[in-house]
PDB file of C-alpha atoms in Angstrom:
ATOM      1  CA  MET O 599    -134.593 -83.700  42.736  1.00 73.00           C
ATOM      2  CA  PRO O 600    -137.156 -83.642  39.882  1.00 76.00           C
ATOM      3  CA  TYR O 601    -136.292 -82.501  36.379  1.00 77.00           C
ATOM      4  CA  LEU O 602    -138.050 -79.503  34.857  1.00 83.00           C
ATOM      5  CA  MET O 603    -138.440 -81.225  31.462  1.00 84.00           C
ATOM      6  CA  GLN O 604    -139.585 -84.591  30.222  1.00 91.00           C
ATOM      7  CA  PRO O 605    -137.159 -86.681  28.141  1.00 93.00           C
ATOM      8  CA  ALA O 606    -137.370 -86.054  24.404  1.00 95.00           C
ATOM      9  CA  ILE O 607    -137.918 -89.812  23.993  1.00 96.00           C
ATOM     10  CA  ALA O 608    -139.229 -91.757  26.962  1.00 95.00           C
ATOM     11  CA  PRO O 609    -136.959 -94.599  28.128  1.00 95.00           C
ATOM     12  CA  GLY O 610    -138.235 -97.916  26.806  1.00 96.00           C
ATOM     13  CA  THR O 611    -139.754 -96.368  23.677  1.00 96.00           C
ATOM     14  CA  LEU O 612    -137.324 -98.148  21.372  1.00 96.00           C
ATOM     15  CA  SER O 613    -136.624-101.327  23.305  1.00 96.00           C
ATOM     16  CA  ARG O 614    -140.219-102.370  23.816  1.00 95.00           C
ATOM     17  CA  THR O 615    -140.732-102.741  20.069  1.00 95.00           C
ATOM     18  CA  PRO O 616    -138.774-104.706  17.464  1.00 96.00           C
ATOM     19  CA  GLN O 617    -136.229-102.676  15.524  1.00 97.00           C
ATOM     20  CA  PRO O 618    -137.986-101.546  12.352  1.00 98.00           C
ATOM     21  CA  THR O 619    -137.044-102.325   8.788  1.00 98.00           C
ATOM     22  CA  LEU O 620    -136.770 -99.157   6.690  1.00 98.00           C
ATOM     23  CA  ARG O 621    -136.953 -98.481   2.944  1.00 98.00           C
ATOM     24  CA  THR O 622    -135.536 -95.716   0.832  1.00 98.00           C
ATOM     25  CA  ALA O 623    -138.023 -93.425  -0.913  1.00 96.00           C
ATOM     26  CA  ASP O 624    -137.359 -95.130  -4.257  1.00 96.00           C
ATOM     27  CA  GLY O 625    -137.844 -98.578  -2.691  1.00 96.00           C
ATOM     28  CA  ASP O 626    -134.543 -99.847  -4.116  1.00 97.00           C
ATOM     29  CA  LEU O 627    -132.809-100.194  -0.744  1.00 98.00           C
ATOM     30  CA  VAL O 628    -133.870-101.845   2.503  1.00 98.00           C
ATOM     31  CA  LEU O 629    -132.343-101.067   5.883  1.00 98.00           C
ATOM     32  CA  ARG O 630    -132.911-104.133   8.034  1.00 98.00           C
ATOM     33  CA  PRO O 631    -131.712-105.164  11.489  1.00 98.00           C
ATOM     34  CA  PHE O 632    -128.529-107.215  11.460  1.00 97.00           C
ATOM     35  CA  GLU O 633    -128.814-111.009  11.714  1.00 96.00           C
ATOM     36  CA  PRO O 634    -126.174-113.527  12.855  1.00 95.00           C
ATOM     37  CA  GLU O 635    -125.906-114.778   9.244  1.00 96.00           C
ATOM     38  CA  ASP O 636    -124.477-111.366   8.255  1.00 97.00           C
ATOM     39  CA  ALA O 637    -121.128-112.065   9.958  1.00 96.00           C
ATOM     40  CA  ALA O 638    -119.328-113.203   6.795  1.00 95.00           C
ATOM     41  CA  ALA O 639    -120.451-110.127   4.823  1.00 95.00           C
ATOM     42  CA  ILE O 640    -119.410-107.800   7.657  1.00 95.00           C
ATOM     43  CA  HIS O 641    -116.012-109.474   7.934  1.00 95.00           C
ATOM     44  CA  ALA O 642    -115.521-109.145   4.165  1.00 94.00           C
ATOM     45  CA  ALA O 643    -116.470-105.443   4.250  1.00 94.00           C
ATOM     46  CA  PHE O 644    -113.839-104.724   6.887  1.00 92.00           C
ATOM     47  CA  GLN O 645    -111.099-106.148   4.654  1.00 93.00           C
ATOM     48  CA  ASP O 646    -111.508-103.145   2.338  1.00 92.00           C
ATOM     49  CA  PRO O 647    -108.524-100.760   2.704  1.00 90.00           C
ATOM     50  CA  VAL O 648    -110.726 -97.678   2.163  1.00 89.00           C
ATOM     51  CA  LEU O 649    -113.065 -98.702   4.977  1.00 86.00           C
ATOM     52  CA  GLN O 650    -110.076 -99.470   7.199  1.00 85.00           C
ATOM     53  CA  HIS O 651    -108.574 -96.045   6.504  1.00 83.00           C
ATOM     54  CA  TRP O 652    -111.583 -94.165   7.915  1.00 85.00           C
ATOM     55  CA  HIS O 653    -112.399 -96.486  10.820  1.00 82.00           C
ATOM     56  CA  ILE O 654    -110.642 -97.147  14.089  1.00 78.00           C
ATOM     57  CA  ARG O 655    -111.189-100.883  14.274  1.00 80.00           C
ATOM     58  CA  THR O 656    -110.501-104.008  12.290  1.00 84.00           C
ATOM     59  CA  MET O 657    -112.511-107.182  11.895  1.00 89.00           C
ATOM     60  CA  ASP O 658    -110.117-110.116  11.843  1.00 90.00           C
ATOM     61  CA  SER O 659    -112.548-113.026  11.485  1.00 92.00           C
ATOM     62  CA  ALA O 660    -116.158-113.973  10.885  1.00 91.00           C
ATOM     63  CA  ASP O 661    -116.302-115.021  14.555  1.00 93.00           C
ATOM     64  CA  GLU O 662    -115.242-111.531  15.602  1.00 94.00           C
ATOM     65  CA  ALA O 663    -117.879-110.110  13.258  1.00 95.00           C
ATOM     66  CA  GLY O 664    -120.443-112.366  14.934  1.00 95.00           C
ATOM     67  CA  GLU O 665    -119.500-110.997  18.351  1.00 95.00           C
ATOM     68  CA  TRP O 666    -119.793-107.460  17.006  1.00 95.00           C
ATOM     69  CA  LEU O 667    -123.228-108.281  15.599  1.00 95.00           C
ATOM     70  CA  GLU O 668    -124.364-109.518  19.016  1.00 96.00           C
ATOM     71  CA  SER O 669    -123.337-106.180  20.547  1.00 95.00           C
ATOM     72  CA  VAL O 670    -125.148-104.304  17.763  1.00 95.00           C
ATOM     73  CA  ARG O 671    -128.346-106.247  18.361  1.00 94.00           C
ATOM     74  CA  ALA O 672    -128.026-105.704  22.123  1.00 96.00           C
ATOM     75  CA  GLY O 673    -127.608-101.964  21.511  1.00 97.00           C
ATOM     76  CA  TRP O 674    -131.235-101.703  20.355  1.00 97.00           C
ATOM     77  CA  HIS O 675    -132.504-103.370  23.529  1.00 96.00           C
ATOM     78  CA  LYS O 676    -130.256-101.179  25.715  1.00 97.00           C
ATOM     79  CA  GLU O 677    -131.290 -98.110  23.683  1.00 98.00           C
ATOM     80  CA  THR O 678    -127.646 -97.147  23.140  1.00 97.00           C
ATOM     81  CA  CYS O 679    -127.505 -97.577  19.350  1.00 97.00           C
ATOM     82  CA  ALA O 680    -129.603 -98.513  16.337  1.00 98.00           C
ATOM     83  CA  GLN O 681    -127.811-100.076  13.369  1.00 98.00           C
ATOM     84  CA  TRP O 682    -129.026-101.451  10.095  1.00 98.00           C
ATOM     85  CA  LEU O 683    -127.577-103.490   7.253  1.00 98.00           C
ATOM     86  CA  VAL O 684    -128.343-101.778   3.943  1.00 98.00           C
ATOM     87  CA  VAL O 685    -129.312-104.314   1.301  1.00 98.00           C
ATOM     88  CA  ARG O 686    -130.538-104.159  -2.283  1.00 98.00           C
ATOM     89  CA  ALA O 687    -134.306-104.726  -2.201  1.00 98.00           C
ATOM     90  CA  ALA O 688    -134.301-106.849  -5.360  1.00 97.00           C
ATOM     91  CA  ASP O 689    -131.983-109.578  -4.095  1.00 97.00           C
ATOM     92  CA  GLY O 690    -130.938-108.836  -0.490  1.00 97.00           C
ATOM     93  CA  GLU O 691    -127.301-108.169  -1.477  1.00 97.00           C
ATOM     94  CA  PRO O 692    -125.491-106.407   1.429  1.00 98.00           C
ATOM     95  CA  LEU O 693    -124.347-102.926   0.398  1.00 98.00           C
ATOM     96  CA  GLY O 694    -123.450-101.135   3.620  1.00 97.00           C
ATOM     97  CA  ARG O 695    -124.300-100.120   7.156  1.00 97.00           C
ATOM     98  CA  MET O 696    -126.217 -97.216   8.668  1.00 98.00           C
ATOM     99  CA  ALA O 697    -126.075 -96.462  12.366  1.00 98.00           C
ATOM    100  CA  LEU O 698    -127.331 -94.120  15.016  1.00 98.00           C
ATOM    101  CA  ARG O 699    -124.736 -94.263  17.764  1.00 95.00           C
ATOM    102  CA  SER O 700    -124.473 -92.728  21.214  1.00 95.00           C
ATOM    103  CA  LEU O 701    -128.228 -92.449  21.563  1.00 97.00           C
ATOM    104  CA  ASN O 702    -129.209 -89.875  24.170  1.00 97.00           C
ATOM    105  CA  LEU O 703    -132.956 -90.317  24.571  1.00 97.00           C
ATOM    106  CA  GLU O 704    -133.223 -87.691  27.279  1.00 95.00           C
ATOM    107  CA  ASP O 705    -131.959 -84.944  24.970  1.00 96.00           C
ATOM    108  CA  GLY O 706    -133.121 -86.587  21.737  1.00 97.00           C
ATOM    109  CA  VAL O 707    -129.610 -86.590  20.233  1.00 98.00           C
ATOM    110  CA  ALA O 708    -127.758 -89.243  18.221  1.00 98.00           C
ATOM    111  CA  GLU O 709    -124.643 -89.566  16.058  1.00 98.00           C
ATOM    112  CA  VAL O 710    -124.577 -91.021  12.562  1.00 98.00           C
ATOM    113  CA  GLY O 711    -122.167 -93.715  11.468  1.00 96.00           C
ATOM    114  CA  TYR O 712    -122.097 -95.447   8.093  1.00 96.00           C
ATOM    115  CA  TRP O 713    -120.032 -97.214   5.491  1.00 96.00           C
ATOM    116  CA  VAL O 714    -120.651 -98.634   2.043  1.00 97.00           C
ATOM    117  CA  MET O 715    -119.060-101.762   0.606  1.00 96.00           C
ATOM    118  CA  ALA O 716    -116.519-101.206  -2.146  1.00 94.00           C
ATOM    119  CA  GLY O 717    -118.706-102.549  -4.962  1.00 94.00           C
ATOM    120  CA  ALA O 718    -121.623-100.277  -4.003  1.00 96.00           C
ATOM    121  CA  ARG O 719    -119.737 -96.976  -3.831  1.00 95.00           C
ATOM    122  CA  GLY O 720    -120.758 -94.256  -6.263  1.00 93.00           C
ATOM    123  CA  LEU O 721    -124.300 -95.620  -6.652  1.00 96.00           C
ATOM    124  CA  GLY O 722    -126.001 -93.235  -4.223  1.00 97.00           C
ATOM    125  CA  VAL O 723    -126.444 -95.921  -1.565  1.00 98.00           C
ATOM    126  CA  ALA O 724    -125.206 -93.861   1.374  1.00 98.00           C
ATOM    127  CA  PRO O 725    -127.250 -90.673   0.869  1.00 98.00           C
ATOM    128  CA  ARG O 726    -130.483 -92.577   0.142  1.00 98.00           C
ATOM    129  CA  ALA O 727    -130.031 -94.902   3.122  1.00 98.00           C
ATOM    130  CA  LEU O 728    -129.010 -92.003   5.372  1.00 98.00           C
ATOM    131  CA  THR O 729    -132.136 -90.082   4.362  1.00 98.00           C
ATOM    132  CA  ALA O 730    -134.350 -93.074   5.192  1.00 98.00           C
ATOM    133  CA  MET O 731    -132.696 -93.573   8.587  1.00 98.00           C
ATOM    134  CA  THR O 732    -132.840 -89.851   9.373  1.00 98.00           C
ATOM    135  CA  ASP O 733    -136.522 -89.632   8.474  1.00 98.00           C
ATOM    136  CA  TRP O 734    -137.233 -92.537  10.824  1.00 98.00           C
ATOM    137  CA  ALA O 735    -135.133 -91.025  13.649  1.00 98.00           C
ATOM    138  CA  LEU O 736    -136.776 -87.604  13.444  1.00 97.00           C
ATOM    139  CA  ALA O 737    -140.233 -89.206  13.368  1.00 96.00           C
ATOM    140  CA  ALA O 738    -139.239 -91.339  16.390  1.00 96.00           C
ATOM    141  CA  GLY O 739    -138.603 -88.164  18.398  1.00 96.00           C
ATOM    142  CA  PHE O 740    -134.930 -87.386  17.970  1.00 98.00           C
ATOM    143  CA  HIS O 741    -134.318 -83.643  17.888  1.00 97.00           C
ATOM    144  CA  ARG O 742    -130.697 -83.438  16.672  1.00 98.00           C
ATOM    145  CA  ILE O 743    -128.621 -85.875  14.647  1.00 98.00           C
ATOM    146  CA  ASP O 744    -124.897 -85.231  14.298  1.00 98.00           C
ATOM    147  CA  LEU O 745    -122.775 -86.531  11.442  1.00 98.00           C
ATOM    148  CA  GLU O 746    -119.001 -86.118  11.782  1.00 97.00           C
ATOM    149  CA  HIS O 747    -116.343 -87.101   9.285  1.00 96.00           C
ATOM    150  CA  SER O 748    -112.703 -86.313   8.719  1.00 95.00           C
ATOM    151  CA  THR O 749    -112.195 -83.171   6.674  1.00 96.00           C
ATOM    152  CA  GLY O 750    -110.053 -85.381   4.446  1.00 93.00           C
ATOM    153  CA  ASN O 751    -112.992 -87.678   3.670  1.00 93.00           C
ATOM    154  CA  GLU O 752    -114.601 -85.735   0.821  1.00 95.00           C
ATOM    155  CA  PRO O 753    -117.013 -88.540  -0.191  1.00 94.00           C
ATOM    156  CA  SER O 754    -118.559 -88.429   3.305  1.00 95.00           C
ATOM    157  CA  CYS O 755    -118.962 -84.672   2.975  1.00 96.00           C
ATOM    158  CA  ARG O 756    -120.913 -85.200  -0.260  1.00 96.00           C
ATOM    159  CA  VAL O 757    -123.078 -87.870   1.378  1.00 97.00           C
ATOM    160  CA  ALA O 758    -123.957 -85.490   4.221  1.00 97.00           C
ATOM    161  CA  GLU O 759    -124.863 -82.687   1.840  1.00 97.00           C
ATOM    162  CA  LYS O 760    -126.969 -84.934  -0.427  1.00 97.00           C
ATOM    163  CA  ALA O 761    -128.885 -86.233   2.614  1.00 97.00           C
ATOM    164  CA  GLY O 762    -129.701 -82.700   3.777  1.00 97.00           C
ATOM    165  CA  TYR O 763    -127.121 -82.393   6.561  1.00 98.00           C
ATOM    166  CA  PRO O 764    -125.721 -78.842   6.354  1.00 97.00           C
ATOM    167  CA  LEU O 765    -122.200 -78.184   7.573  1.00 97.00           C
ATOM    168  CA  GLU O 766    -122.285 -76.691  11.061  1.00 97.00           C
ATOM    169  CA  GLY O 767    -118.550 -76.308  11.609  1.00 97.00           C
ATOM    170  CA  THR O 768    -115.195 -77.982  12.124  1.00 97.00           C
ATOM    171  CA  ARG O 769    -113.907 -79.624  15.295  1.00 96.00           C
ATOM    172  CA  ARG O 770    -110.151 -79.220  15.150  1.00 97.00           C
ATOM    173  CA  SER O 771    -107.937 -82.227  15.876  1.00 97.00           C
ATOM    174  CA  SER O 772    -110.817 -84.112  17.475  1.00 93.00           C
ATOM    175  CA  ALA O 773    -110.548 -87.669  16.154  1.00 91.00           C
ATOM    176  CA  LEU O 774    -107.563 -90.001  16.317  1.00 89.00           C
ATOM    177  CA  HIS O 775    -107.178 -92.257  13.295  1.00 86.00           C
ATOM    178  CA  ALA O 776    -104.383 -94.726  12.547  1.00 85.00           C
ATOM    179  CA  ASP O 777    -102.552 -91.966  10.658  1.00 90.00           C
ATOM    180  CA  GLY O 778    -102.905 -89.346  13.404  1.00 92.00           C
ATOM    181  CA  TRP O 779    -105.305 -86.639  14.540  1.00 95.00           C
ATOM    182  CA  HIS O 780    -107.967 -85.432  12.123  1.00 94.00           C
ATOM    183  CA  ASP O 781    -110.055 -82.275  12.005  1.00 96.00           C
ATOM    184  CA  MET O 782    -113.703 -83.275  11.768  1.00 97.00           C
ATOM    185  CA  HIS O 783    -116.524 -81.649   9.858  1.00 97.00           C
ATOM    186  CA  VAL O 784    -119.773 -81.523  11.826  1.00 98.00           C
ATOM    187  CA  HIS O 785    -122.988 -81.777   9.795  1.00 98.00           C
ATOM    188  CA  VAL O 786    -126.335 -81.649  11.593  1.00 98.00           C
ATOM    189  CA  ARG O 787    -130.002 -82.342  10.995  1.00 98.00           C
ATOM    190  CA  ILE O 788    -132.462 -80.864  13.426  1.00 97.00           C
ATOM    191  CA  ARG O 789    -136.101 -81.879  13.511  1.00 92.00           C
ATOM    192  CA  GLN O 790    -137.435 -78.513  12.373  1.00 85.00           C
ATOM    193  CA  ASP O 791    -135.023 -78.279   9.383  1.00 81.00           C
TER     194      ASP O 791
END
């Protein structure tokens, strides 16, 4: 049975090209595809108690981080996710991660995921990197990008607002964290915003 509409993004659009490297508007930050050499930095980031508090997984070794990186790189080719390491442009120092998860090319919808390393928090890394990734995603054909965070995670709320993601609502008791069920704020960017 044929569909009445064409996909928002044709299958193969992402996977037939290399994952792009992105820059923030000020040029200070680079979002680049992950490389196998990033395993040690990723493992170190996951040792941070703040990052652990808001995430549902751990990273127990650099080898485990390497396996995770392989799945991240495969996600681009499968068109299921697009993830970048955020680095300082001046010296390549890893500062965080930006991700578009749960890519739905047919509907042009994706979910945001991100974290910033402890030493880079409070420097505006997350909102600038999120803006760069969002600009790329909307230009690539995505129609709606969802950003959800625990209502208890006020820094993520500020990141969303600074990056132009207005609050759409609250999903009650919708995410299980290590400390129990959390209400989640839903922030959204839509292409015509």
